[in-house]
Coordinates of C-alpha atoms and ligand atoms in Angstrom, one line a residue:
X19 CA 13.3 13.3 2.0
X20 CA 11.6 12.5 5.2
X21 CA 9.6 15.9 6.3
X22 CA 7.8 14.3 9.2
X23 CA 4.6 12.4 9.5
X24 CA 2.2 15.3 9.0
X25 CA 3.4 15.9 5.3
X26 CA 3.7 12.0 4.7
X27 CA 0.1 11.2 5.7
X28 CA -1.6 14.4 5.5
X29 CA -4.6 12.8 3.7
X30 CA -5.2 10.4 6.6
X31 CA -4.7 13.2 9.3
X32 CA -7.1 16.0 10.5
X33 CA -4.9 18.9 8.9
X34 CA -5.8 21.3 6.2
X35 CA -3.5 23.8 4.2
X36 CA -4.0 26.1 6.9
X37 CA -2.6 24.1 9.7
X38 CA 1.0 25.2 10.4
X39 CA 3.3 22.3 10.6
X40 CA 5.6 22.2 13.6
X41 CA 7.8 19.4 12.8
X42 CA 11.2 17.8 13.7
X43 CA 11.1 15.3 10.8
X44 CA 9.8 12.6 13.1
X45 CA 8.6 9.2 12.0
X46 CA 10.3 7.0 9.3
X47 CA 11.7 4.8 12.0
X48 CA 13.4 1.6 11.0
X49 CA 12.0 -1.6 11.2
X50 CA 14.7 -3.9 12.0
X51 CA 14.8 -7.6 11.6
X52 CA 15.7 -9.4 14.8
X53 CA 17.5 -12.7 13.8
X54 CA 18.1 -14.1 17.3
X55 CA 14.6 -13.3 18.7
X56 CA 13.2 -14.9 15.3
X57 CA 15.1 -18.2 16.1
X58 CA 13.5 -18.3 19.6
X59 CA 10.1 -18.2 18.1
X60 CA 10.6 -21.0 15.7
X61 CA 10.9 -21.8 12.1
X62 CA 7.7 -20.0 10.9
X63 CA 8.3 -16.5 12.5
X64 CA 10.2 -13.4 11.7
X65 CA 10.5 -10.8 14.4
X66 CA 10.9 -7.2 13.7
X67 CA 11.7 -4.3 15.8
X68 CA 10.1 -0.9 15.2
X69 CA 12.7 1.2 16.8
X70 CA 10.7 4.3 17.7
X71 CA 13.6 5.4 20.0
X72 CA 15.1 7.0 16.9
X73 CA 12.5 9.7 16.8
X74 CA 13.8 13.1 17.2
X75 CA 13.6 13.3 20.8
X76 CA 14.0 9.6 21.5
X77 CA 10.5 8.2 21.6
X78 CA 7.2 7.7 19.8
X79 CA 5.8 10.8 21.4
X80 CA 7.1 12.7 18.6
X81 CA 4.4 11.4 16.4
X82 CA 1.6 12.6 18.4
X83 CA 3.2 15.8 19.6
X84 CA 3.8 17.2 16.1
X85 CA 0.2 16.9 15.5
X86 CA -0.9 18.1 18.9
X87 CA 1.3 21.1 18.7
X88 CA 0.5 22.2 15.2
X89 CA -3.2 21.8 15.8
X90 CA -2.7 24.0 19.1
X91 CA -0.9 26.5 17.2
X92 CA -3.7 26.5 14.5
X93 CA -6.1 27.4 17.4
X94 CA -3.7 30.2 18.3
X95 CA -3.0 28.5 21.8
X96 CA -0.2 30.2 23.8
X97 CA 0.4 27.4 26.2
X98 CA 0.2 23.6 26.7
X99 CA 0.4 21.4 29.6
X100 CA 1.0 17.6 30.5
X101 CA 1.5 15.1 32.9
X102 CA 4.4 12.9 32.1
X103 CA 6.4 9.9 33.2
X104 CA 9.2 11.7 31.1
X105 CA 8.8 11.0 27.4
X106 CA 5.6 13.1 26.7
X107 CA 7.2 15.9 28.6
X108 CA 10.5 15.7 26.6
X109 CA 8.7 15.7 23.3
X110 CA 6.2 18.5 24.4
X111 CA 9.1 20.6 25.6
X112 CA 11.0 20.4 22.1
X113 CA 8.0 20.9 19.8
X114 CA 6.9 23.8 21.8
X115 CA 10.3 25.3 21.7
X116 CA 10.1 25.1 17.9
X117 CA 6.5 26.7 17.8
X118 CA 7.6 29.5 20.4
X119 CA 4.8 28.6 22.9
X120 CA 4.7 27.9 26.5
X121 CA 4.9 24.4 27.9
X122 CA 4.1 23.4 31.5
X123 CA 4.9 19.8 32.5
X124 CA 3.9 18.0 35.8
X125 CA 6.0 15.0 36.6
X126 CA 6.2 12.6 39.6
X127 CA 9.0 13.6 41.8
X128 CA 12.1 11.3 41.6
X129 CA 10.4 8.9 39.5
X130 CA 11.5 9.9 35.7
X131 CA 14.7 8.9 34.0
X132 CA 17.5 11.4 33.8
X133 CA 17.7 11.8 29.9
X134 CA 14.0 12.6 29.9
X135 CA 14.3 15.3 32.7
X136 CA 17.3 16.9 31.1
X137 CA 15.4 17.2 27.8
X138 CA 12.3 19.0 29.3
X139 CA 14.7 21.2 31.3
X140 CA 17.1 22.1 28.3
X141 CA 14.1 22.9 26.0
X142 CA 12.9 25.5 28.4
X143 CA 9.7 23.9 29.6
X144 CA 8.3 25.0 33.2
X145 CA 8.9 21.5 35.0
X146 CA 6.9 21.2 38.3
X147 CA 7.8 17.8 40.1
X148 CA 4.9 16.9 42.4
X149 CA 5.1 14.8 45.5
X150 CA 2.9 12.1 43.7
X151 CA 2.5 9.8 41.0
X152 CA 1.6 10.0 37.2
X153 CA -2.1 9.4 37.8
X154 CA -2.3 12.2 40.4
X155 CA -0.4 14.5 38.0
X156 CA -2.8 13.7 35.2
X157 CA -5.6 14.4 37.3
X158 CA -4.6 18.0 38.1
X159 CA -3.6 18.7 34.5
X160 CA -7.0 17.7 33.4
X161 CA -8.5 20.2 35.9
X162 CA -6.2 23.0 35.1
X163 CA -6.5 22.7 31.3
X164 CA -10.4 22.4 31.7
X165 CA -10.6 25.8 33.5
X166 CA -7.8 27.7 32.0
X167 CA -6.6 28.6 28.4
X168 CA -3.9 25.9 28.3
X169 CA -4.2 23.0 25.9
X170 CA -3.8 19.5 27.2
X171 CA -1.3 17.5 25.1
X172 CA -1.6 14.2 26.9
X173 CA -3.0 11.5 24.8
X174 CA -6.5 12.4 25.8
X175 CA -5.9 15.1 23.2
X176 CA -7.3 13.2 20.1
X177 CA -4.5 14.7 18.1
X178 CA -2.0 12.8 20.0
X179 CA -3.5 9.4 19.0
X180 CA -3.9 10.5 15.3
X181 CA -0.4 11.4 14.9
X182 CA 0.7 8.1 16.7
X183 CA -1.4 5.9 14.3
X184 CA 1.1 6.9 11.6
X185 CA 3.4 4.2 13.0
X186 CA 1.1 1.4 12.1
X187 CA 1.0 3.0 8.4
X188 CA 4.6 2.9 8.4
X189 CA 4.7 -0.8 9.2
X190 CA 2.2 -1.5 6.7
X191 CA 4.0 0.3 4.0
X192 CA 7.2 -1.4 4.8
X193 CA 5.7 -5.0 4.6
X194 CA 2.9 -4.3 2.0
X195 CA 0.5 -5.5 4.5
X196 CA -0.3 -5.5 8.2
X197 CA 1.9 -8.0 10.4
X198 CA 0.4 -11.0 12.1
X199 CA 1.2 -10.1 15.6
X200 CA 2.2 -6.7 17.2
X201 CA 3.8 -6.8 20.8
X202 CA 3.5 -3.4 22.6
X203 CA 4.2 -2.0 26.1
X204 CA 1.0 -0.6 27.7
X205 CA 1.0 2.4 30.3
X206 CA -1.6 5.1 29.9
X207 CA -2.8 3.0 26.9
X208 CA -2.7 5.6 24.2
X209 CA -0.2 3.9 21.9
X210 CA -2.0 0.5 21.6
X211 CA -5.2 2.5 20.9
X212 CA -3.3 4.7 18.3
X213 CA -2.0 1.6 16.5
X214 CA -5.2 -0.4 16.4
X215 CA -6.7 2.8 15.1
X216 CA -4.2 3.0 12.2
X217 CA -4.3 -0.6 11.2
X218 CA -8.0 -0.5 11.1
X219 CA -8.1 2.7 8.9
X220 CA -5.5 1.1 6.6
X221 CA -7.5 -1.9 6.1
X222 CA -10.8 0.2 5.5
X223 CA -8.9 2.0 2.8
X224 CA -7.8 -1.2 1.2
X225 CA -4.4 -0.4 1.8
X226 CA -3.7 -3.5 3.9
X227 CA -5.7 -6.7 3.6
X228 CA -5.5 -7.9 7.4
X229 CA -5.1 -6.8 11.1
X230 CA -2.7 -7.9 13.5
X231 CA -3.4 -9.7 16.7
X232 CA -2.4 -7.0 19.5
X233 CA -0.4 -8.1 22.4
X234 CA -0.1 -5.7 25.1
X235 CA 2.3 -5.9 28.3
X236 CA 2.2 -4.0 31.4
X237 CA 4.8 -4.2 34.2
X238 CA 3.5 -6.4 37.0
X239 CA 3.4 -3.7 39.8
X240 CA 1.6 -1.5 37.4
X241 CA -0.9 -3.8 35.6
X242 CA -4.3 -2.3 36.3
X243 CA -5.9 -3.4 32.9
X244 CA -4.6 -7.1 33.5
X245 CA -6.0 -7.0 36.9
X246 CA -9.2 -5.2 35.8
X247 CA -8.9 -2.6 38.6
X248 CA -6.7 0.5 39.1
X249 CA -3.5 0.3 40.9
X250 CA -3.2 2.9 43.7
X251 CA 0.4 2.9 44.2
X252 CA 2.0 1.4 41.0
X253 CA 5.7 0.4 41.0
X254 CA 8.1 -0.8 38.5
X255 CA 11.7 -0.1 37.3
X256 CA 10.3 0.7 33.8
X257 CA 9.3 4.2 35.2
X258 CA 7.7 5.2 31.7
X259 CA 4.6 2.8 32.3
X260 CA 4.4 3.3 36.2
X261 CA 0.8 4.1 35.7
X262 CA -2.0 2.9 37.9
X263 CA -5.1 4.2 36.2
X264 CA -4.7 4.5 32.2
X265 CA -6.6 7.3 30.5
X266 CA -7.1 5.1 27.4
X267 CA -8.4 2.0 29.3
X268 CA -11.3 1.4 27.4
X269 CA -9.9 1.7 24.0
X270 CA -7.0 -0.6 24.9
X271 CA -9.5 -3.2 25.9
X272 CA -11.2 -2.7 22.7
X273 CA -8.2 -3.1 20.7
X274 CA -7.2 -6.4 22.8
X275 CA -10.8 -7.8 22.2
X276 CA -11.5 -6.9 18.7
X277 CA -8.0 -8.2 17.4
X278 CA -8.4 -11.5 19.5
X279 CA -5.3 -10.4 21.3
X280 CA -4.2 -10.2 25.1
X281 CA -2.9 -7.7 27.7
X282 CA -0.8 -9.5 30.0
X283 CA 1.9 -8.7 32.6
X284 CA 5.8 -9.0 32.8
X285 CA 7.9 -8.8 35.9
X286 CA 10.7 -6.2 36.4
X287 CA 13.2 -9.2 36.5
X288 CA 11.8 -10.3 33.1
X289 CA 12.1 -6.6 31.9
X290 CA 15.6 -6.4 32.6
X291 CA 16.3 -9.9 31.1
X292 CA 14.9 -8.8 28.2
X293 CA 16.5 -5.3 28.2
X294 CA 19.9 -6.8 28.3
X295 CA 19.2 -9.6 25.6
X296 CA 18.0 -7.1 23.3
X297 CA 21.1 -4.9 23.6
X298 CA 23.6 -7.9 23.7
X299 CA 21.9 -10.2 21.1
X300 CA 20.3 -7.7 18.7
X301 CA 22.5 -4.6 19.2
X302 CA 19.4 -2.5 19.9
X303 CA 19.3 -0.3 23.1
X304 CA 15.7 0.5 24.1
X305 CA 14.6 1.9 27.6
X306 CA 13.2 -0.6 30.2
X307 CA 9.7 0.2 29.4
X308 CA 10.2 -0.6 25.7
X309 CA 11.8 -3.9 26.9
X310 CA 8.5 -5.0 28.1
X311 CA 7.5 -5.8 24.6
X312 CA 10.5 -8.2 24.4
X313 CA 9.8 -9.7 27.8
X314 CA 6.3 -10.3 26.6
X315 CA 7.7 -12.0 23.5
X316 CA 9.9 -14.3 25.6
X317 CA 6.9 -14.8 28.0
X318 CA 4.6 -15.9 25.0
X319 CA 7.2 -18.1 23.6
X320 CA 7.7 -20.0 26.9
X321 CA 4.1 -20.3 27.4
X322 CA 3.8 -22.0 23.9
X323 CA 1.7 -19.2 22.5
X324 CA 3.2 -19.4 19.1
X325 CA 3.1 -23.2 18.9
X326 CA 0.1 -23.0 16.9
X327 CA 1.8 -21.0 14.1
X328 CA 4.9 -23.4 14.0
X329 CA 2.4 -26.2 13.0
X330 CA 1.4 -24.3 9.8
X331 CA 3.3 -23.6 6.6
X332 CA 3.0 -19.9 6.4
X333 CA 5.6 -17.2 7.5
X334 CA 4.3 -15.0 10.3
X335 CA 5.6 -11.5 10.9
X336 CA 5.8 -10.3 14.7
X337 CA 6.5 -6.7 15.2
X338 CA 7.7 -5.8 18.6
X339 CA 7.5 -2.0 19.3
X340 CA 10.4 -0.5 20.9
X341 CA 9.0 2.8 22.2
X342 CA 11.9 4.8 23.3
X343 CA 15.8 4.8 23.2
X344 CA 17.8 3.2 25.9
X345 CA 19.9 6.5 26.4
X346 CA 16.9 8.0 28.1
X347 CA 17.7 6.1 31.1
X348 CA 21.6 5.6 31.5
X349 CA 21.5 5.0 35.0
X350 CA 19.3 1.9 34.8
X351 CA 21.9 0.5 32.0
X352 CA 24.6 1.1 34.3
X353 CA 23.0 -0.4 37.3
X354 CA 22.4 -3.7 35.6
X355 CA 25.9 -4.7 34.3
X356 CA 29.2 -4.6 35.6
X357 CA 31.1 -1.4 35.8
X358 CA 34.4 -1.0 33.8
X359 CA 37.5 -2.5 35.4
X360 CA 40.0 0.2 36.2
X361 CA 43.6 -0.6 35.1
X362 CA 47.1 0.5 34.7
X363 CA 47.8 2.1 31.3
X364 CA 50.0 -0.7 30.4
X365 CA 50.1 -2.9 27.3
X366 CA 50.9 -6.0 29.1
X367 CA 47.8 -5.7 31.6
X368 CA 45.4 -4.9 28.7
X369 CA 46.6 -8.1 26.8
X370 CA 46.1 -10.1 29.8
X371 CA 42.7 -8.8 30.5
X372 CA 41.4 -9.4 27.0
X373 CA 43.0 -12.7 26.8
X374 CA 45.8 -12.3 24.4
Ligands
F0G8 N1 6.9 3.3 26.5 C1 7.5 4.3 26.6 C2 9.0 4.6 26.5 C3 6.7 5.5 27.1 O1 7.3 6.7 27.5 C4 5.3 5.1 27.4 C5 4.4 6.2 28.0 C6 4.8 3.9 27.1 C7 5.7 2.9 26.6 C8 3.5 3.5 27.3 O2 2.5 4.1 26.2 O3 1.2 5.2 27.9 O4 0.6 5.3 25.2 O5 0.4 3.3 26.9 N2 4.7 7.3 28.5 C9 4.0 8.3 28.9 C10 4.9 9.6 29.1 C11 3.0 8.0 29.9 O6 4.3 10.4 30.1 O7 5.8 9.8 28.6 P1 1.1 4.3 26.5

């Protein structure tokens, strides 16, 4: 039975018998073979989707939050705080509800998806919407948590990264080794940092033999790492990654360079195309920020990035990380397809509509 990532990977996490385990049985998410996407890459590649949207609150944040909240409880904290584009706040709200401690979240007003807002509110967090963006919210949270007895649970909290690295353990456990390439959306850059740390630790322990090439993607209007300078007013329809000054910038660049990978950008249009393609060709519904992985894959294919592997005999594994569930942002889904046709409740009309 899956009892969550802390029990499963306790030996590789900073926990002891004294750590209270606050869990919602997160982790153990499926690694889904993507036949259509594989065929686009070519004969030598198999594409897999790590569907992190199937975590308890619908995003990868739960892996880091179970550990951050457990450690906060171990340290007898009574309150935690985070800035969020939505998913971190949803996860923090759920785990603190379970732990019985206070949760305060700062969100950019009007810029987080409805599903995420509903989660933070229903779990009883104190939700404050600032007239500003995520970067401003994070600066305020850093200042407040530095001066008051409130634990910061953004990914600057090292336990968040520690928990999130378990996703790479799961991928290696599933394949029996690390994949060849990993494609991942990049926002505040904690997740790419966490995956890379996980892969390196597994290899150092002899639990895998290689390291993947890390391929990160930012949204075009929020691509500070690609442009090598902070973006003052980031914008993208992928609100989860609407971030102009990532906290884990340096470690994301390290992951990119150590793995001989890249961090590139994809446009909102490319994200939306990938978002629909993923839903309609693979049957997987992920939120727009997650579709940045798929948009990145498509961009790499078009640019000939995978040509070199198609000239070899080996089979390559490419893992795309789908960080959050599509239901987080139902408004976006409805906006980018045709609305249902309203018809009379009549047999003949229906048969005509469906072509029978
Ligand atoms: N995908 C989703 C669905 C996210 O919610 C986030 C970040 C990312 C990708 C990027 O991950 O920040 O580790 O590079 N969401 C944060 C939040 C910022 O507040 O929920 P990252």
